Short mmCIF file of C-alpha atoms in Angstrom, two decimals:
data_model
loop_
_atom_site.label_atom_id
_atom_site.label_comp_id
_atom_site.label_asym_id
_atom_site.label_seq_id
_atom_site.Cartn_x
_atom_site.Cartn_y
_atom_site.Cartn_z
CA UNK A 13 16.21 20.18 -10.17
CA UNK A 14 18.41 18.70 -12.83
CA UNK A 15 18.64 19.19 -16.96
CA UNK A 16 18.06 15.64 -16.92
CA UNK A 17 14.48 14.33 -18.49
CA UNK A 18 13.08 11.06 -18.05
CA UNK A 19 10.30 9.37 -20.11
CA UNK A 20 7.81 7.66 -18.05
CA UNK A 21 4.33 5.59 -18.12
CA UNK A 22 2.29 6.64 -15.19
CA UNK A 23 0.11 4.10 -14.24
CA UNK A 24 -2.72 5.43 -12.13
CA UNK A 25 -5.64 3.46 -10.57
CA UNK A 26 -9.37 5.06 -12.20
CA UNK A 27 -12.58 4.07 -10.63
CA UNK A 28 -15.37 6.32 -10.63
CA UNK A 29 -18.72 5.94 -9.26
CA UNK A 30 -20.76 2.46 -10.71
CA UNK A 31 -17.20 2.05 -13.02
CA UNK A 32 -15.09 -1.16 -12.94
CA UNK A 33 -11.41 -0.45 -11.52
CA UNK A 34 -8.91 0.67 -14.52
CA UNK A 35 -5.50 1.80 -14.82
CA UNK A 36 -5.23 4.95 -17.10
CA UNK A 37 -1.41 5.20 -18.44
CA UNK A 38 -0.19 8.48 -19.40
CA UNK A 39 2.88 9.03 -21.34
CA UNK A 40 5.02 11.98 -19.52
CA UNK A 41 8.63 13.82 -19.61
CA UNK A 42 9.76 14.16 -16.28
CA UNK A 43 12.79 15.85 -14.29
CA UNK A 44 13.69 12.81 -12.01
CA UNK A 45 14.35 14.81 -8.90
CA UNK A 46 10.69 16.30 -9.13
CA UNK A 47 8.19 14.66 -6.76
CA UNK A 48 5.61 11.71 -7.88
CA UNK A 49 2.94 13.80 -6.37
CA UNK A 50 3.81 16.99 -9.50
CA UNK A 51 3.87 14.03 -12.11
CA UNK A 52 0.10 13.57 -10.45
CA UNK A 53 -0.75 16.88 -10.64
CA UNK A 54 0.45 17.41 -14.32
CA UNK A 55 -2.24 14.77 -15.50
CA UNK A 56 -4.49 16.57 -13.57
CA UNK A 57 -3.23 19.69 -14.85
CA UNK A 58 -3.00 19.08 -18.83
CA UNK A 59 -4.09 15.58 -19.61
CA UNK A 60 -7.13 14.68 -17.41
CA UNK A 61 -9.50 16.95 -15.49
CA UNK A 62 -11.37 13.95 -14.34
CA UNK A 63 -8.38 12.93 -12.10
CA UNK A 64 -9.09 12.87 -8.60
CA UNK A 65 -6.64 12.59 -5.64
CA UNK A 66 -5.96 14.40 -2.56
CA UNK A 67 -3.18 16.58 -1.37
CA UNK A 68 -2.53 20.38 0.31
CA UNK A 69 0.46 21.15 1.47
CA UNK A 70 3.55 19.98 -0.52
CA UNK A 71 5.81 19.40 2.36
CA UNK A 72 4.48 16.00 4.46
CA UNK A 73 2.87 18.20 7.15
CA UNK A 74 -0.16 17.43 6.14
CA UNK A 75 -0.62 13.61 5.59
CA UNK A 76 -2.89 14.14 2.38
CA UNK A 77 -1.08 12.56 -0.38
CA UNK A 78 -0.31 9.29 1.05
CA UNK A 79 -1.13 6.95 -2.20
CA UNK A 80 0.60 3.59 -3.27
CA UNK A 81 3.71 3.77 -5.48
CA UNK A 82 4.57 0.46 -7.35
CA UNK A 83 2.74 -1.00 -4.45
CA UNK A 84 4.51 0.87 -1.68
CA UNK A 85 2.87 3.04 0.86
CA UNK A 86 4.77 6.76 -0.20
CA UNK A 87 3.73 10.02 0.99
CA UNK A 88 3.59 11.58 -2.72
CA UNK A 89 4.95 15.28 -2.25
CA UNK A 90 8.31 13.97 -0.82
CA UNK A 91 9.11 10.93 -2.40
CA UNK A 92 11.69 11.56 -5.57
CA UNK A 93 10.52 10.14 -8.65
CA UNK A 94 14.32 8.64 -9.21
CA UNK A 95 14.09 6.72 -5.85
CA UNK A 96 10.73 4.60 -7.16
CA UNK A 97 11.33 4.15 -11.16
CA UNK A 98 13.68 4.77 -14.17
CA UNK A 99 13.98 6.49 -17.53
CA UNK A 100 11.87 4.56 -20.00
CA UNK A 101 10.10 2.61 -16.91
CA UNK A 102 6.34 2.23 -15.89
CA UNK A 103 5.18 4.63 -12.78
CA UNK A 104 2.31 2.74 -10.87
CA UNK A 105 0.28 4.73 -8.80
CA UNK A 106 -2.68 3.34 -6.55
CA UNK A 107 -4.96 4.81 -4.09
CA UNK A 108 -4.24 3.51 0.02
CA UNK A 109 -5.34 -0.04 0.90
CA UNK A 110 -7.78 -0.53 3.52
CA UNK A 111 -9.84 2.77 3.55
CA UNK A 112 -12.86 2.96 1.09
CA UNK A 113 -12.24 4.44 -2.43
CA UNK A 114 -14.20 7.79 -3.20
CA UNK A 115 -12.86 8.43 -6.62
CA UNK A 116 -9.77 7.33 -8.20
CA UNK A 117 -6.91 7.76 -5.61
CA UNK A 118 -8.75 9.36 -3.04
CA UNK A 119 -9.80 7.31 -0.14
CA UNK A 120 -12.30 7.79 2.54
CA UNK A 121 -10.00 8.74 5.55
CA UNK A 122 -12.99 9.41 8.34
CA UNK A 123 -12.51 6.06 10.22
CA UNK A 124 -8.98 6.77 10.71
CA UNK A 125 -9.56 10.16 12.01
CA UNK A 126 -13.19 8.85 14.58
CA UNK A 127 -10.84 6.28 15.57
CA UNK A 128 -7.27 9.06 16.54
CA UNK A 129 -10.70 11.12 18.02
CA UNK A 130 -11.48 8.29 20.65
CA UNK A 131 -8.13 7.91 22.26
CA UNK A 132 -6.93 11.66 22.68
CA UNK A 133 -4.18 11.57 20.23
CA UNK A 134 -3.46 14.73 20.51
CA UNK A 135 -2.47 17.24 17.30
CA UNK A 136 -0.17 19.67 19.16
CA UNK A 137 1.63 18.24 22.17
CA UNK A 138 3.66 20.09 24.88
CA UNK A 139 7.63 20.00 23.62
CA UNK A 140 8.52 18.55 26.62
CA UNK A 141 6.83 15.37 25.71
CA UNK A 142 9.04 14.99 22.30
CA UNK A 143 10.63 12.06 22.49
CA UNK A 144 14.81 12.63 22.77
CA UNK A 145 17.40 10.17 20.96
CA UNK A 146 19.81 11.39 23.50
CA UNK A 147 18.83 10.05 27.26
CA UNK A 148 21.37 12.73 28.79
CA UNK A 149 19.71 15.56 27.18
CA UNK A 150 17.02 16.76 29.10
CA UNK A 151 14.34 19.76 28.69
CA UNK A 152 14.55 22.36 30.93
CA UNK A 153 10.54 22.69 33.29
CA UNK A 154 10.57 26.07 31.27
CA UNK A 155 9.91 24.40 27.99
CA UNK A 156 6.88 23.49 28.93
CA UNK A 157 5.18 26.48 28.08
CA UNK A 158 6.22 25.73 24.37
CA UNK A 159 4.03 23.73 22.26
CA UNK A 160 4.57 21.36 18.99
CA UNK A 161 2.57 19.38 16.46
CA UNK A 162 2.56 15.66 16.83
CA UNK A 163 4.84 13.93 15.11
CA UNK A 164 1.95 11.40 13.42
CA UNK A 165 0.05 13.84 10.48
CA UNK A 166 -2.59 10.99 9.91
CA UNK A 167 -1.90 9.94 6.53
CA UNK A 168 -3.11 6.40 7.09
CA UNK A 169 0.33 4.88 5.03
CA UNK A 170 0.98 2.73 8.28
CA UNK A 171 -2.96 1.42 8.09
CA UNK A 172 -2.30 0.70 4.08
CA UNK A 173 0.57 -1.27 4.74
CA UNK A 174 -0.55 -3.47 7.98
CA UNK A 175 -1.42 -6.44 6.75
CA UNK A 176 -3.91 -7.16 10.05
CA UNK A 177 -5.77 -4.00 8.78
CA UNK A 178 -6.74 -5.28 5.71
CA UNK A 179 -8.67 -8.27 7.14
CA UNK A 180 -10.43 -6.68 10.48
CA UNK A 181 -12.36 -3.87 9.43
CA UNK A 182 -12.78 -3.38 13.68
CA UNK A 183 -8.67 -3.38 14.20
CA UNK A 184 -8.11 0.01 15.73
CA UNK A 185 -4.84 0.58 13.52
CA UNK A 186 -1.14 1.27 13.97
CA UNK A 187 -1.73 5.06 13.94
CA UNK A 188 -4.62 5.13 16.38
CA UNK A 189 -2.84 3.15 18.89
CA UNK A 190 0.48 4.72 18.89
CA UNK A 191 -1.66 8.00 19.43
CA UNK A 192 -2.87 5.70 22.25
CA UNK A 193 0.70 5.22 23.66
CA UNK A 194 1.62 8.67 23.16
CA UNK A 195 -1.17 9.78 25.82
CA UNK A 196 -0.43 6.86 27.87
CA UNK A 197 -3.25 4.63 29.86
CA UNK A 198 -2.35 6.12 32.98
CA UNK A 199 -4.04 9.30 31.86
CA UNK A 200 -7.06 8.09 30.83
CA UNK A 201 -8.37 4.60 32.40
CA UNK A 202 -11.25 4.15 29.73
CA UNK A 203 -8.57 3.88 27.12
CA UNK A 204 -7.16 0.90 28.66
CA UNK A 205 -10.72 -1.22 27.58
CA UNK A 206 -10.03 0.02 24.54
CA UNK A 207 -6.50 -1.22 23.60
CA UNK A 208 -6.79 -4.01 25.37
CA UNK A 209 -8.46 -5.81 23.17
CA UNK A 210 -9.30 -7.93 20.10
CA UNK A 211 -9.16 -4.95 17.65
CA UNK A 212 -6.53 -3.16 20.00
CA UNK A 213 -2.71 -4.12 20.20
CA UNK A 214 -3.60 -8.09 20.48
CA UNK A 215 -4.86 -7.75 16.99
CA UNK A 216 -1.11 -7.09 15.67
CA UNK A 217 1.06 -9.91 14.71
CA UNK A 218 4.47 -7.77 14.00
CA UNK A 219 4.92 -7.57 10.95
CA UNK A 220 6.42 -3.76 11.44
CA UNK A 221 5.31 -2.68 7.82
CA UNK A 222 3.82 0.58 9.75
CA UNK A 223 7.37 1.45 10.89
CA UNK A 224 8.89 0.85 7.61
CA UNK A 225 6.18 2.88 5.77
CA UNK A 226 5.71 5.84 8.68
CA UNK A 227 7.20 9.22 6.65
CA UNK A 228 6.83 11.21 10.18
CA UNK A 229 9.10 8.39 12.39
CA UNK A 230 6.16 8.04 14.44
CA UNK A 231 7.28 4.10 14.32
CA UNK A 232 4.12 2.58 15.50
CA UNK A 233 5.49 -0.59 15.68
CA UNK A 234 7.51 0.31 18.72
CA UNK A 235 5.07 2.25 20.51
CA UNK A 236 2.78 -0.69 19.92
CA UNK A 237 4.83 -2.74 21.98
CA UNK A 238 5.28 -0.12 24.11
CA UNK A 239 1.23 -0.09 24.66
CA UNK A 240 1.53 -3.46 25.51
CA UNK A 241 3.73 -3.43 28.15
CA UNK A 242 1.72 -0.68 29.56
CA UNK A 243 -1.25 -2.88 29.41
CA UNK A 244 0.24 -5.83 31.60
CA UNK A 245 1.76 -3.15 33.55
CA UNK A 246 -1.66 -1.34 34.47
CA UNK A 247 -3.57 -5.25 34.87
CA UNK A 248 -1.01 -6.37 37.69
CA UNK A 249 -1.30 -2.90 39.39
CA UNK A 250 -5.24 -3.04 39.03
CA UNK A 251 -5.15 -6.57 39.91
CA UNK A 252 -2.76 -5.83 43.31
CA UNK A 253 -4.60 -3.02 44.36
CA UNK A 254 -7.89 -4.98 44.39
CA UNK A 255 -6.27 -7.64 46.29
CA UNK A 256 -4.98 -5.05 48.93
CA UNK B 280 -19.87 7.20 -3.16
CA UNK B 281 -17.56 4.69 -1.01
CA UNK B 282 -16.68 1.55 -2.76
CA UNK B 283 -16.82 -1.83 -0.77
CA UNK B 284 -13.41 -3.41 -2.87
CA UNK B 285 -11.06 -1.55 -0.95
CA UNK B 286 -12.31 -2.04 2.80
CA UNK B 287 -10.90 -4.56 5.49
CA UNK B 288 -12.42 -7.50 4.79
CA UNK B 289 -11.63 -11.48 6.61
CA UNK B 290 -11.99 -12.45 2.40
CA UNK B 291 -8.48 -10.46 2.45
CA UNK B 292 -6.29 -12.85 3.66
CA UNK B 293 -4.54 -13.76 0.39
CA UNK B 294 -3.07 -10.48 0.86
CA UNK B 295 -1.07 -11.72 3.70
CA UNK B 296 1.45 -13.66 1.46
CA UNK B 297 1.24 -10.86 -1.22
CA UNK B 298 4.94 -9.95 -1.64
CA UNK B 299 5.39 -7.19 -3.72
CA UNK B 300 6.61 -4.00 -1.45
CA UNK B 301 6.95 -6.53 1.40
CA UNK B 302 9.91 -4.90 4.06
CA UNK B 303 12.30 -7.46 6.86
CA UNK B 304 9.12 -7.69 9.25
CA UNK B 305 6.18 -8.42 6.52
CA UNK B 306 8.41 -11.29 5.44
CA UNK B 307 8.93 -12.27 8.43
CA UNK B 308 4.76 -12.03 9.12
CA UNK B 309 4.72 -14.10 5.47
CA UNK B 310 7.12 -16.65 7.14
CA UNK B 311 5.28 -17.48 9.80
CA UNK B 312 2.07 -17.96 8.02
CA UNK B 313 3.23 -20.38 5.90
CA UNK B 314 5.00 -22.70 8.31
CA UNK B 315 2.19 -22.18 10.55
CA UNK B 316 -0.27 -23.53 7.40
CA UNK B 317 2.24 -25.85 6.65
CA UNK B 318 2.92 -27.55 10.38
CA UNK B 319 -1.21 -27.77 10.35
CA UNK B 320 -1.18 -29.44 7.72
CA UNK B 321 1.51 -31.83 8.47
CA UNK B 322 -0.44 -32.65 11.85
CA UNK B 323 -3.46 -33.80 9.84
CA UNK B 324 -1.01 -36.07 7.52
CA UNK B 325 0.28 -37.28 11.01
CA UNK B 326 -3.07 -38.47 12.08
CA UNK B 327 -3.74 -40.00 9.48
CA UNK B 328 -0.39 -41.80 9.49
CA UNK B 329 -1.31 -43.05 13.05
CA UNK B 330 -4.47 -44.25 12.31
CA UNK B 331 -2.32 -47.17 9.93
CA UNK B 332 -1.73 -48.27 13.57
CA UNK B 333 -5.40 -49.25 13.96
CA UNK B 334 -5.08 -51.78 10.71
CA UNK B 335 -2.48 -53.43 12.94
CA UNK B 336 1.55 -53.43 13.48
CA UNK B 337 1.83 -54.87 10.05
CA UNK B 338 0.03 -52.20 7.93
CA UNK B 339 2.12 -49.92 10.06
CA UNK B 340 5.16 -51.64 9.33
CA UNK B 341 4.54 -51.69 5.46
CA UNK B 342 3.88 -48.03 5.34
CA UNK B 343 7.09 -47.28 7.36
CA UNK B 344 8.69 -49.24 4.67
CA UNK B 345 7.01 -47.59 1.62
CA UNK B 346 7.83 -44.01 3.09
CA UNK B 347 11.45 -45.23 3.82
CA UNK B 348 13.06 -43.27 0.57
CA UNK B 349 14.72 -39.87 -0.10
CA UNK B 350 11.43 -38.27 -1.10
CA UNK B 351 9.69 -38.85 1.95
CA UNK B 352 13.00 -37.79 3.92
CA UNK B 353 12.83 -34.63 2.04
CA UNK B 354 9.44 -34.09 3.39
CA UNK B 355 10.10 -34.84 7.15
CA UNK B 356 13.15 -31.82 6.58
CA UNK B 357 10.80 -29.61 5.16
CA UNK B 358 8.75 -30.15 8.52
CA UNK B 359 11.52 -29.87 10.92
CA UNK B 360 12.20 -26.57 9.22
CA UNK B 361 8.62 -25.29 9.24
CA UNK B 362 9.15 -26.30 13.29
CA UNK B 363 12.60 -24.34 13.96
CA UNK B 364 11.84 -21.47 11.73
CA UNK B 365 8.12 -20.51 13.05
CA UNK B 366 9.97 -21.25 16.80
CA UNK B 367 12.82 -18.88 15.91
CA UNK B 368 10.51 -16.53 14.60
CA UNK B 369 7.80 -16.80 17.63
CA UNK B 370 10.95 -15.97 19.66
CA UNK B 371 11.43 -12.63 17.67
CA UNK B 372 8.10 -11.70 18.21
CA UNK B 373 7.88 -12.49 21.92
CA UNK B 374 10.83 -10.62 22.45
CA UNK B 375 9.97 -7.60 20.69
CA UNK B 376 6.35 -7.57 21.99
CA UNK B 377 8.10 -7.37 25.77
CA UNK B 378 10.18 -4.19 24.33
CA UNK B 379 13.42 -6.26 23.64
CA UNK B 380 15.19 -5.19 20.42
CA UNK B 381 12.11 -4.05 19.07
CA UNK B 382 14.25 -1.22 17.10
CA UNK B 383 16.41 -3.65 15.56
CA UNK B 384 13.96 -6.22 14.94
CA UNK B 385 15.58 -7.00 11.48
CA UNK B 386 18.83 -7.78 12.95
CA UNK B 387 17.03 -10.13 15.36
CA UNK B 388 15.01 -11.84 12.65
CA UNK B 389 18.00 -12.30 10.63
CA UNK B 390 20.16 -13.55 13.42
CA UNK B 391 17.25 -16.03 14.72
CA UNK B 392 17.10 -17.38 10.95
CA UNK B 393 20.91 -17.71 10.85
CA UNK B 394 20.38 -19.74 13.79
CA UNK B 395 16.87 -21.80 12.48
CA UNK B 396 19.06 -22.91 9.19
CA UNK B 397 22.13 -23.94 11.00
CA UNK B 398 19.90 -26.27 13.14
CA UNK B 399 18.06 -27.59 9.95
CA UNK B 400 21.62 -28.12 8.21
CA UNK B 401 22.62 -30.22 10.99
CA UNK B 402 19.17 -32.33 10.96
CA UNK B 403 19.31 -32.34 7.15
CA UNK B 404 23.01 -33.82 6.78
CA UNK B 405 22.04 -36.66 10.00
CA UNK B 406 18.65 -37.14 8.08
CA UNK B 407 20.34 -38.19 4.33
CA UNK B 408 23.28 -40.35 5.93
CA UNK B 409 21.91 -42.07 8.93
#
């Protein structure tokens, strides 16, 4: 933390239940190097009581604060309030595009979650399936017995961001299909139907905003062209085997 | 409660060209919107334009004439670059949907348009003095 003190306008999106969409604007000190999600949690905490928004665990493990900052995708509890405004500047903060609004800046996340439920993605993942930067290192077959969390935490930023998400309500999603990829279709043949498809990784016209956005380097971008080639892959194969 | 003004909806496609927090790729996804809208467009204009030849060669002739100014020229560039930078940009994406350089898919898009504007230099200078 520094001695330095900003003044600030925070901006945040209000709609309640039968309410036209607002922005309430609250007048704040702030310590630049604090977090936009405390500046949140300060209205909450002395100015408004009415304030709704979603978050747990301060430290981007659990994907619940993912909101819109000047109209970028941020998770809240890790993004600086220096990086995303100035002293004397206006703070705008807006609930995720693409999910349904429940109050203010929480958003109805249970599509994205039904959706990561039917292809596998998997929470916790075997470390030996962590992806490594460096080819020539290589776990050792004891590792296996170790287990991690999956790199995506499901904060639907990448699904606010696509911009094929926010006109097919059906389009399965960045997230959902790089938990897809991360199984792989050779695991589970039903899955293949499924990605393979209009809503699957056809529906994305690479735009990479879910890459740019991803605060877990999940890049879903990637592993959606990585689905793809799995795809053709898995048709020829199916397609030579039935010939043979 | 849910509210409907925040779902996925086809009504959303304005947001497509919506630039504010835009990153290399969405501008590249705005890109080739545009030209796309823009080269449909232009093929509509260009039937039309054809169908002067059913008045006979004359009428054809005239129009040729009437469209034979810099304004006009100016238009035809702004079509050949709609062409070389939605090509240059299809390129990008075919290449990164096969897995090539999808990790430094910036670099490629901004190497492919380096490329696009050269080309529509060159057309542009043999355009305004032929």
């Amino acid at each position: 933390m520094s001695e330095t003190k900003w003044n600030i306008i925070l901006k945040i999106y209000r709609q309640k239940e039968n309410e036209a969409p607002h922005y309430s604007e609250y007048k704040m000190e702030v310590d630049p190097d604090e977090y936009v999600l405390d500046a949140v949690e300060r209205v909450w905490a002395f100015m408004d009581r009415s304030l709704c928004f979603r978050h747990a665990c301060h430290h981007s493990t659990c994907g619940a604060c993912g909101m819109r900052v000047n109209g970028v995708e941020k998770l809240t509890c890790i993004t600086y309030i220096r990086d995303v405004t100035q002293d004397g500047a206006t703070l705008k903060v807006e609930p995720l595009r693409n999910f349904p609004v429940i109050s203010d800046l929480a958003v109805d996340m249970g599509s994205l979650y039904c959706r990561m439920d039917s292809v596998g993605a998997r929470p916790v993942l075997p470390v030996t399936e962590a992806e490594i930067e460096n080819p020539s290192n290589k776990w050792n077959p004891e590792d296996a017995k170790y287990i991690r969390l999956s790199d995506c935490i499901e904060c639907g930023l990448c699904i606010s961001a696509c911009p094929s998400a926010a006109t097919s309500s059906g389009y399965l999603g960045p997230a959902v299909l790089a938990g897809a990829q991360a199984n792989g279709l050779k695991h589970d043949p039903a899955l293949l139907e499924l990605v393979d498809s209009e809503d699957g990784v056809w529906r994305c016209h690479s735009a990479f905003e879910c890459t740019a956005v991803c605060p877990s380097f999940v890049d879903p971008a990637r592993r959606i062209m990585n689905l793809r080639t799995q795809i053709v892959s898995e048709r020829l194969s199916r397609l030579f085997r039935r010939k043979s | 409660m849910e509210t409907q003004r925040n779902r996925p909806s086809p009504s959303k496609f304005w947001s497509w060209f919506f630039p504010v927090g835009r990153q290399t790729g969405g501008w590249a996804y705005v890109l080739n919107r545009v030209t796309a809208l823009g080269l449909t467009f232009y093929l509509y204009l260009h039937l039309i334009i054809l169908s002067k030849l059913a008045q006979g060669p004359s009428a054809y002739d005239d129009f040729l004439a009437f469209i034979h100014n810099p304004v006009y020229t100016f238009g035809e560039l702004l079509v050949v670059a709609a062409a070389f930078l939605h090509g240059f940009n299809g390129i990008r994406i075919v290449l990164t949907t096969f897995g090539v350089s999808v990790t430094r898919q910036k670099q490629l898009f901004y190497g492919l348009m380096f490329i696009a504007i050269i080309i529509i230099l060159i057309f542009g200078i043999r355009m305004f003095t032929a």
